[in-house]
PDB file of C-alpha atoms in Angstrom:
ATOM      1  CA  UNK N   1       8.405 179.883-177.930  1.00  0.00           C
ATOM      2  CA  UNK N   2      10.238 178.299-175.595  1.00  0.00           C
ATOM      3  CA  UNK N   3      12.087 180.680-172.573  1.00  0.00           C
ATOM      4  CA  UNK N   4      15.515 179.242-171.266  1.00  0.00           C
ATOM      5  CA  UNK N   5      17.334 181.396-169.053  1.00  0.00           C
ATOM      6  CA  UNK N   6      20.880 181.749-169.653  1.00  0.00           C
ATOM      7  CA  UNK N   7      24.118 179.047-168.005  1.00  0.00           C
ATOM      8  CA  UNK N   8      25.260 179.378-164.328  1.00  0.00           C
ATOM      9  CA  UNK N   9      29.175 179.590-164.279  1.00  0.00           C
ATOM     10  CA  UNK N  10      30.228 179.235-160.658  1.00  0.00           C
ATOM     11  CA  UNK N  11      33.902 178.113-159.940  1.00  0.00           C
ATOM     12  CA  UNK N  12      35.351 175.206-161.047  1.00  0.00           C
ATOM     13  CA  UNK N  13      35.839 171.832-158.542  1.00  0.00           C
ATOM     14  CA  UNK N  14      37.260 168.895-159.097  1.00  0.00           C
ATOM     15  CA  UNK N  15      34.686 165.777-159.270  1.00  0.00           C
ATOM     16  CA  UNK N  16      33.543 163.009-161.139  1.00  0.00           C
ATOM     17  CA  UNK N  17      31.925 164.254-163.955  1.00  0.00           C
ATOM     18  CA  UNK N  18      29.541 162.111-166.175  1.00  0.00           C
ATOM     19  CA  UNK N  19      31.473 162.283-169.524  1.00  0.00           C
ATOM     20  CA  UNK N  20      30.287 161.164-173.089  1.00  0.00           C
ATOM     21  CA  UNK N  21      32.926 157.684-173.940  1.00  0.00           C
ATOM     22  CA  UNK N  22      33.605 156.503-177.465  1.00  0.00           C
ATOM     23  CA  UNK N  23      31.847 154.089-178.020  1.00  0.00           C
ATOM     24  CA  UNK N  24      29.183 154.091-175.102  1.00  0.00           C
ATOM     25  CA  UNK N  25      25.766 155.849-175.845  1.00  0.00           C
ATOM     26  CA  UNK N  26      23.799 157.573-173.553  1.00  0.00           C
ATOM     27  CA  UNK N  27      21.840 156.930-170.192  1.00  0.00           C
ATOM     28  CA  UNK N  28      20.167 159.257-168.556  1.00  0.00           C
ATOM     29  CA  UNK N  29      18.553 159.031-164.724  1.00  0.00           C
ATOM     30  CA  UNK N  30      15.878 161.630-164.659  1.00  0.00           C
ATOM     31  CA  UNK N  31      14.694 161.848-161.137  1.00  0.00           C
ATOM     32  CA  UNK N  32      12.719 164.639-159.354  1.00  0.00           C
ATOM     33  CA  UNK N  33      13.407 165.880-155.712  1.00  0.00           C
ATOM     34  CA  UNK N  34      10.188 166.240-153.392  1.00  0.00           C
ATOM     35  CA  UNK N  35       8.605 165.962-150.046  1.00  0.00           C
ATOM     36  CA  UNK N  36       6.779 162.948-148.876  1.00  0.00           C
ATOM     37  CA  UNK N  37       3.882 161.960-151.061  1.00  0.00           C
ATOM     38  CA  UNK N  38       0.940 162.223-150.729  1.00  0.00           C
ATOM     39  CA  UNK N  39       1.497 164.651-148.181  1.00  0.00           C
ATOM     40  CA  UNK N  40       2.919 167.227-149.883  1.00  0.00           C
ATOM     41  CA  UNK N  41       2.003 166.473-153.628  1.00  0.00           C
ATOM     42  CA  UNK N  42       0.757 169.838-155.239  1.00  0.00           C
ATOM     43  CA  UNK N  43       2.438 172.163-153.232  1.00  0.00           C
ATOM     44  CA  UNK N  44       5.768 173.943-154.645  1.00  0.00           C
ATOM     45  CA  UNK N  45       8.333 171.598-153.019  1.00  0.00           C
ATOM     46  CA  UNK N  46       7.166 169.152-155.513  1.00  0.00           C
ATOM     47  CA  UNK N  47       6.451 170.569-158.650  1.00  0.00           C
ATOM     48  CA  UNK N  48       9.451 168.208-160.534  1.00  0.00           C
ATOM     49  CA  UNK N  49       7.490 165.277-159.562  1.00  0.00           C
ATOM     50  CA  UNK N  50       4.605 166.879-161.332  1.00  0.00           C
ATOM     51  CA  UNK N  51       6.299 167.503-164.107  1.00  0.00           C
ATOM     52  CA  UNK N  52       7.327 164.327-164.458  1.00  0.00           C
ATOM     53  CA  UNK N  53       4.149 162.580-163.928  1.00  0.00           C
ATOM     54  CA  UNK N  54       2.751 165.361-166.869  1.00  0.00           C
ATOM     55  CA  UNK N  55       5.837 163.803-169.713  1.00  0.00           C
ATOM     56  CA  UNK N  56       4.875 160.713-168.992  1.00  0.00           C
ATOM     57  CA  UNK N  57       1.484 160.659-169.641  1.00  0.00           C
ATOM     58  CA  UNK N  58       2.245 162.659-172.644  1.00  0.00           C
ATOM     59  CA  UNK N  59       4.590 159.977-174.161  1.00  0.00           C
ATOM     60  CA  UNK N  60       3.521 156.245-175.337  1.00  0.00           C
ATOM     61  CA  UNK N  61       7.347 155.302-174.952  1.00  0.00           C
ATOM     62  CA  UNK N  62       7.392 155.922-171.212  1.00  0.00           C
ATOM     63  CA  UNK N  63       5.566 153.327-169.318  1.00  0.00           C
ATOM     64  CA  UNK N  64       3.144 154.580-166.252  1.00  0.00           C
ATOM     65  CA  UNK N  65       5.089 155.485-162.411  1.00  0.00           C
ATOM     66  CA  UNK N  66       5.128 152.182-160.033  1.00  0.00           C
ATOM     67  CA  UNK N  67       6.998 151.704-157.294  1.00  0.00           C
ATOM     68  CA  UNK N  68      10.573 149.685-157.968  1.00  0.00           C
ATOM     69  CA  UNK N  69      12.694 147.267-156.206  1.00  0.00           C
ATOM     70  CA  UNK N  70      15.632 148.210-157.333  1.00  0.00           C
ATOM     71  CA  UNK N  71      14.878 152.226-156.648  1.00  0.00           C
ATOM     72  CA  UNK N  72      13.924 152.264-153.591  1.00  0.00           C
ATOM     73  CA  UNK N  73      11.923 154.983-151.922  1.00  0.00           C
ATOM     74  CA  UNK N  74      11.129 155.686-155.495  1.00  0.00           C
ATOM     75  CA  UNK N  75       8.207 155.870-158.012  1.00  0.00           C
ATOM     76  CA  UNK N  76       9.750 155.163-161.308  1.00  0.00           C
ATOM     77  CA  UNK N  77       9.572 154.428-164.804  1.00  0.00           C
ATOM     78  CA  UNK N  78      12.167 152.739-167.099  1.00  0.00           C
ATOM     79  CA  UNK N  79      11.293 152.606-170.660  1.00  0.00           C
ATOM     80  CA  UNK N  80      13.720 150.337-172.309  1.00  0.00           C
ATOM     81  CA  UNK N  81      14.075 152.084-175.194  1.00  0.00           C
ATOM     82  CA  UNK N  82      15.074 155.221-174.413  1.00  0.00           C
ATOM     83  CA  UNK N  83      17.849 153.710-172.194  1.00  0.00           C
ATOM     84  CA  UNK N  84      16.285 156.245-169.513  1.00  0.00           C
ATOM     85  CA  UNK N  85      14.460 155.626-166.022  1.00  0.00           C
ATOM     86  CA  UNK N  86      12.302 158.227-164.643  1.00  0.00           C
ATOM     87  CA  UNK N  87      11.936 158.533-160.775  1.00  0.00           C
ATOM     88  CA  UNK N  88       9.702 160.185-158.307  1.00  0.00           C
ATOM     89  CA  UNK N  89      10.938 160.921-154.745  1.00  0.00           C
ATOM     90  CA  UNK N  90       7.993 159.608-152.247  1.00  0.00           C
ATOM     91  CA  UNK N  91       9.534 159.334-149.123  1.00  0.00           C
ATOM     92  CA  UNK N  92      12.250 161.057-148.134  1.00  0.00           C
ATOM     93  CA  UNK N  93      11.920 164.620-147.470  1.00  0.00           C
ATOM     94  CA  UNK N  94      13.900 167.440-149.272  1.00  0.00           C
ATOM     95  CA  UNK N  95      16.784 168.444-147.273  1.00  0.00           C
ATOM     96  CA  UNK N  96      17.323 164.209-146.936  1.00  0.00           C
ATOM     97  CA  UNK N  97      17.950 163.917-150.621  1.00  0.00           C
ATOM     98  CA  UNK N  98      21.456 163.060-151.169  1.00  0.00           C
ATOM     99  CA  UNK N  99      21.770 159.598-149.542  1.00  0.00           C
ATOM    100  CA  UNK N 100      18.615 158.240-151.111  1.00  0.00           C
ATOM    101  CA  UNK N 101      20.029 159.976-155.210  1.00  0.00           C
ATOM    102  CA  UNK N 102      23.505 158.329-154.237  1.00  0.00           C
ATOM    103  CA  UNK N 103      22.401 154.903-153.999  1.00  0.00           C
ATOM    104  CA  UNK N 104      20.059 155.485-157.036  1.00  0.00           C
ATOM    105  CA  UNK N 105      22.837 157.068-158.809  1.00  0.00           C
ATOM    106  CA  UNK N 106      24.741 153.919-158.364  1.00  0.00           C
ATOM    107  CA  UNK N 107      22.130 151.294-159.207  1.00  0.00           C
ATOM    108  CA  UNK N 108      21.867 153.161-162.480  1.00  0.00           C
ATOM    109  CA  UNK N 109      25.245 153.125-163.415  1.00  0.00           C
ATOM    110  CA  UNK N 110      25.090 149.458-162.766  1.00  0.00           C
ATOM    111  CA  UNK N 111      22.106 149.206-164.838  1.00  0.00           C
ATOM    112  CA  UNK N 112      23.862 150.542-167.512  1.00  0.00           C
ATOM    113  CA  UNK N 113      27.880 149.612-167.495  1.00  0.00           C
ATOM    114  CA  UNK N 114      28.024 150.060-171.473  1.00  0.00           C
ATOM    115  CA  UNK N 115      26.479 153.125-171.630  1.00  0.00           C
ATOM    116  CA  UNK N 116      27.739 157.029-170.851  1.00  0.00           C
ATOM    117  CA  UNK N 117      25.413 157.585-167.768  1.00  0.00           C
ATOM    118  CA  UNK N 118      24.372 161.167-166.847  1.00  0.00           C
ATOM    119  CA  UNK N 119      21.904 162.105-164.284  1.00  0.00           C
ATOM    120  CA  UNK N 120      19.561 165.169-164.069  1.00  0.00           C
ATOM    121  CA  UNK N 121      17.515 166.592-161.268  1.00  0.00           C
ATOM    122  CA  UNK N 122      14.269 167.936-161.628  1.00  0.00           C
ATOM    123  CA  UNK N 123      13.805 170.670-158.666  1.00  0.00           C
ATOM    124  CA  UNK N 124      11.614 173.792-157.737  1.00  0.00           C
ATOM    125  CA  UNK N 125      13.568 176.974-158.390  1.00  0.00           C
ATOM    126  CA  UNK N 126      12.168 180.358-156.434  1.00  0.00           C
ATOM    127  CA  UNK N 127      15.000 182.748-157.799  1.00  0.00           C
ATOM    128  CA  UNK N 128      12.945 182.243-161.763  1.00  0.00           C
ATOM    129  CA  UNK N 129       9.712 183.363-162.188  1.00  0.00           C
ATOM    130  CA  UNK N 130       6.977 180.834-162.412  1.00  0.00           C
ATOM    131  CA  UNK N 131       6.424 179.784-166.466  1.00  0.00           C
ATOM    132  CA  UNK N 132      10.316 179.571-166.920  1.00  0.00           C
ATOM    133  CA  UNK N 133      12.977 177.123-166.809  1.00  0.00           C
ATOM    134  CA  UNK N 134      16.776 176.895-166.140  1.00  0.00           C
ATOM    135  CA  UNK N 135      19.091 174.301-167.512  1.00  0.00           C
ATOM    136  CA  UNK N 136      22.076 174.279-165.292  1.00  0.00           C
ATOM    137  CA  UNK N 137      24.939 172.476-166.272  1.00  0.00           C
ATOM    138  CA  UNK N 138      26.994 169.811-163.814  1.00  0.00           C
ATOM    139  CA  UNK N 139      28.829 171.538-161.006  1.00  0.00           C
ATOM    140  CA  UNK N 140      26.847 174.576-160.529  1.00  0.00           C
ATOM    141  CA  UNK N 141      25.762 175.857-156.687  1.00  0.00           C
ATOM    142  CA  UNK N 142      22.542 174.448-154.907  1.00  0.00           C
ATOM    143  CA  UNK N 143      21.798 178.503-155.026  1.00  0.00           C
ATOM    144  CA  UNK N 144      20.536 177.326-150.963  1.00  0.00           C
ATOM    145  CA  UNK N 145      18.404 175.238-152.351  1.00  0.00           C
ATOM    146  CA  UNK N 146      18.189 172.286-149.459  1.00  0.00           C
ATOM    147  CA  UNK N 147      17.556 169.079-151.617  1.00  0.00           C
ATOM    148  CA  UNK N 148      20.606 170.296-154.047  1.00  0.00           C
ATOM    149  CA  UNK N 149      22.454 170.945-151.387  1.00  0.00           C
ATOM    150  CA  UNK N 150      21.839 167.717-149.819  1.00  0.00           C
ATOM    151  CA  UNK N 151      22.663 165.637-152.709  1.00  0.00           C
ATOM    152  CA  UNK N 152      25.990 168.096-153.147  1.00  0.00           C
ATOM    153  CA  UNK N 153      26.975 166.808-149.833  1.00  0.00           C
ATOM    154  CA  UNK N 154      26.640 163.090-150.813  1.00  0.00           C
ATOM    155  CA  UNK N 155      27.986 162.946-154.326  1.00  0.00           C
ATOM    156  CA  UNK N 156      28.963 166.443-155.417  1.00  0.00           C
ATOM    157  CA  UNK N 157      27.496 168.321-158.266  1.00  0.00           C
ATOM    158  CA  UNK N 158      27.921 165.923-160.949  1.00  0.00           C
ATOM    159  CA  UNK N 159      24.731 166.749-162.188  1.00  0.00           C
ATOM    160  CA  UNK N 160      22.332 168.771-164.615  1.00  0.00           C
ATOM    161  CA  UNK N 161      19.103 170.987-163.404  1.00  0.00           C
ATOM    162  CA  UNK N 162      16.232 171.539-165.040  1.00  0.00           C
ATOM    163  CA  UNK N 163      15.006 174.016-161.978  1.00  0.00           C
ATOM    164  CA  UNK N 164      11.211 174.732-162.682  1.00  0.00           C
ATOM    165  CA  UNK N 165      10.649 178.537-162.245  1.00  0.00           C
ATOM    166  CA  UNK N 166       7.386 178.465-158.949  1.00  0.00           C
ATOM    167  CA  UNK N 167       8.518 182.486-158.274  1.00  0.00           C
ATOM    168  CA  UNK N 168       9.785 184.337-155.087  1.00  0.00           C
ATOM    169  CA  UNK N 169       7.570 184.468-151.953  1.00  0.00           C
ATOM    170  CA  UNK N 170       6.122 188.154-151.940  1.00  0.00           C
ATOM    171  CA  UNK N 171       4.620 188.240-148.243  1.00  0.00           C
ATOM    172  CA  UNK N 172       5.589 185.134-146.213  1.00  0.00           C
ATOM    173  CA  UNK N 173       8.678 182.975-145.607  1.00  0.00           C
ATOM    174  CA  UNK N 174      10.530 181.187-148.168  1.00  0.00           C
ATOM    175  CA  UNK N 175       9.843 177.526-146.154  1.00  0.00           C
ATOM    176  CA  UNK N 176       6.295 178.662-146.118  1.00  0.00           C
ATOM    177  CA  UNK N 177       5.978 179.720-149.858  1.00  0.00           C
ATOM    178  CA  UNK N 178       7.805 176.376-151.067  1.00  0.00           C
ATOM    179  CA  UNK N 179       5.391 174.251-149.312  1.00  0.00           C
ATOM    180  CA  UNK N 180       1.720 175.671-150.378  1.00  0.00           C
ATOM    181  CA  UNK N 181       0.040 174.120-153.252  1.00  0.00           C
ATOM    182  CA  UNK N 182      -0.540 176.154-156.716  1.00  0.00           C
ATOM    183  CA  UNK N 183      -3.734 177.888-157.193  1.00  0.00           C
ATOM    184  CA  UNK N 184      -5.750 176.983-160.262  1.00  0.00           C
ATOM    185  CA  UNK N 185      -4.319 180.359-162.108  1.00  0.00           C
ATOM    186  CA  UNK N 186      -0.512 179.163-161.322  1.00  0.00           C
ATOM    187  CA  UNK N 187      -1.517 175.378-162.361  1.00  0.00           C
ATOM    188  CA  UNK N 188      -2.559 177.238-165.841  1.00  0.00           C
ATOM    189  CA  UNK N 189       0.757 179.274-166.165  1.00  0.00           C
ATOM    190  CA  UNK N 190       2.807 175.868-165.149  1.00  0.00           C
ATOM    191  CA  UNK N 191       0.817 173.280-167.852  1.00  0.00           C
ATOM    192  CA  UNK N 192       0.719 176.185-170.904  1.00  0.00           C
ATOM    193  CA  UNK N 193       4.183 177.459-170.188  1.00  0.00           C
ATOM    194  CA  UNK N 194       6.352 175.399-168.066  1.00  0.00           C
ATOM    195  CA  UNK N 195       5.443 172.114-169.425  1.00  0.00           C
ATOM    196  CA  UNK N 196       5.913 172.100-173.029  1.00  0.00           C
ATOM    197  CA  UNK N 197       9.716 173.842-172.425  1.00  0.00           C
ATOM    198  CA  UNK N 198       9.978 171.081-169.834  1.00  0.00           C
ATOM    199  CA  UNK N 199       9.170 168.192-172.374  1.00  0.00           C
ATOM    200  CA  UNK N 200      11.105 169.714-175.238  1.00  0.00           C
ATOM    201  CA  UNK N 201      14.350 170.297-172.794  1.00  0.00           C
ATOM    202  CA  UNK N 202      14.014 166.041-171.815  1.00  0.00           C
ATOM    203  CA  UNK N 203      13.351 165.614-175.402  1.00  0.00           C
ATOM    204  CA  UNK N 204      16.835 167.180-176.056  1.00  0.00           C
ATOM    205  CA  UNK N 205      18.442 165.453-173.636  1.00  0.00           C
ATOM    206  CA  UNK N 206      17.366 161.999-174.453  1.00  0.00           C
ATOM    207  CA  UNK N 207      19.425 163.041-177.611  1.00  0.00           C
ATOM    208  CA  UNK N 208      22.284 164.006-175.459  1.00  0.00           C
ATOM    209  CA  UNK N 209      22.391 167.576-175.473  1.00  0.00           C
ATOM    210  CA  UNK N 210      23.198 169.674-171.669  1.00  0.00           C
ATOM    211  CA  UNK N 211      23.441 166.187-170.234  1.00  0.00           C
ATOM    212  CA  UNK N 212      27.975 166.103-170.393  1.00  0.00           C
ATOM    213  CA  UNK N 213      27.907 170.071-170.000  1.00  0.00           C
ATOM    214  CA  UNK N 214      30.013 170.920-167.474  1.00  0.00           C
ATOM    215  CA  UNK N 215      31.999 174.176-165.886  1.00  0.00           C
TER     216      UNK N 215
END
């Protein structure tokens, strides 16, 4: 049964939404924020980009991760007929996010002048318990969260989260907690639990649901 935790309504701002247009289908840019890779893969920090790497193996419509000219600093995937491109962050840290999603952003929307282009982050969240997700819709806060709030900064929150649920720290800092890896019993809790909400939420999207939700 899958466990979605309820909408984030924070105040309104004015920004460029992505909006569903007669007549133009969807496009979606999936792309998770991390830490360098390899460096950090595993640890907290960079559980969207294993999620990521977990729906694509699981889908014969998404081709495998390699890294892309045209998405620079970027693993990605682009399945042509999902009119969809998955990307990985691999080299720019967290709290550097926004400048590397804006230009990413835009070579997307370029990719894709005919269709209704949405974007969605993929992020760790510490204020859900690990095995949950959140959908939140565009313009809601970065909750502190440093690569949100980076990418805020840049473009504004003209995107939907799917924050992935890794728990709060019980016993050491926040910036310590983010950046450990899983153990093997949290690894468990994140491929029974977390994963199959995760695929069925991109699942829904890809049909355009949450993608033009906006407060």
């Amino acid at each position: 049964m899958l466990r979605y935790i309820g909408w984030i309504w924070p105040q309104q701002a004015q920004r460029q939404f992505s909006t569903l247009k007669e007549g133009k289908p969807p496009a979606i840019l999936f792309a998770a924020i991390a830490n360098p890779v390899p460096q950090y893969s595993g640890t907290r920090h960079n559980v969207g980009n294993w999620a990521l790497d977990q729906v694509q193996k699981g889908r014969s419509d998404v081709p495998p991760f390699k890294s892309s000219r045209t998405y620079r600093g970027y693993s990605a995937s682009e399945p042509s007929e999902l009119n969809a491109v998955f990307l990985k962050s691999t080299q720019s840290y967290m709290n550097l996010q926004g400048r590397p999603i804006s230009k990413a952003w835009s070579q997307f929307k370029k990719a894709y002048p005919n269709h209704s282009a949405a974007m969605v982050i993929l992020h760790d969240e510490i204020q859900i318990p690990l095995g949950k997700i959140q959908i939140r819709r565009q313009n809601t806060s970065a909750r502190g969260h440093n690569g949100l709030r980076s990418i805020d900064s840049t473009i504004g929150p003209v995107y939907t989260k799917i924050g992935i649920g890794v728990g709060k720290p019980d016993n050491i800092p926040v910036d310590k907690h983010v950046l450990s890896k899983f153990c093997s019993d949290e690894l468990e809790v994140l491929t029974g639990e977390s994963l199959p909400q995760i695929k069925a939420i991109i699942d829904d999207m890809l049909q355009g649901k949450y993608i033009y939700d906006k407060q």
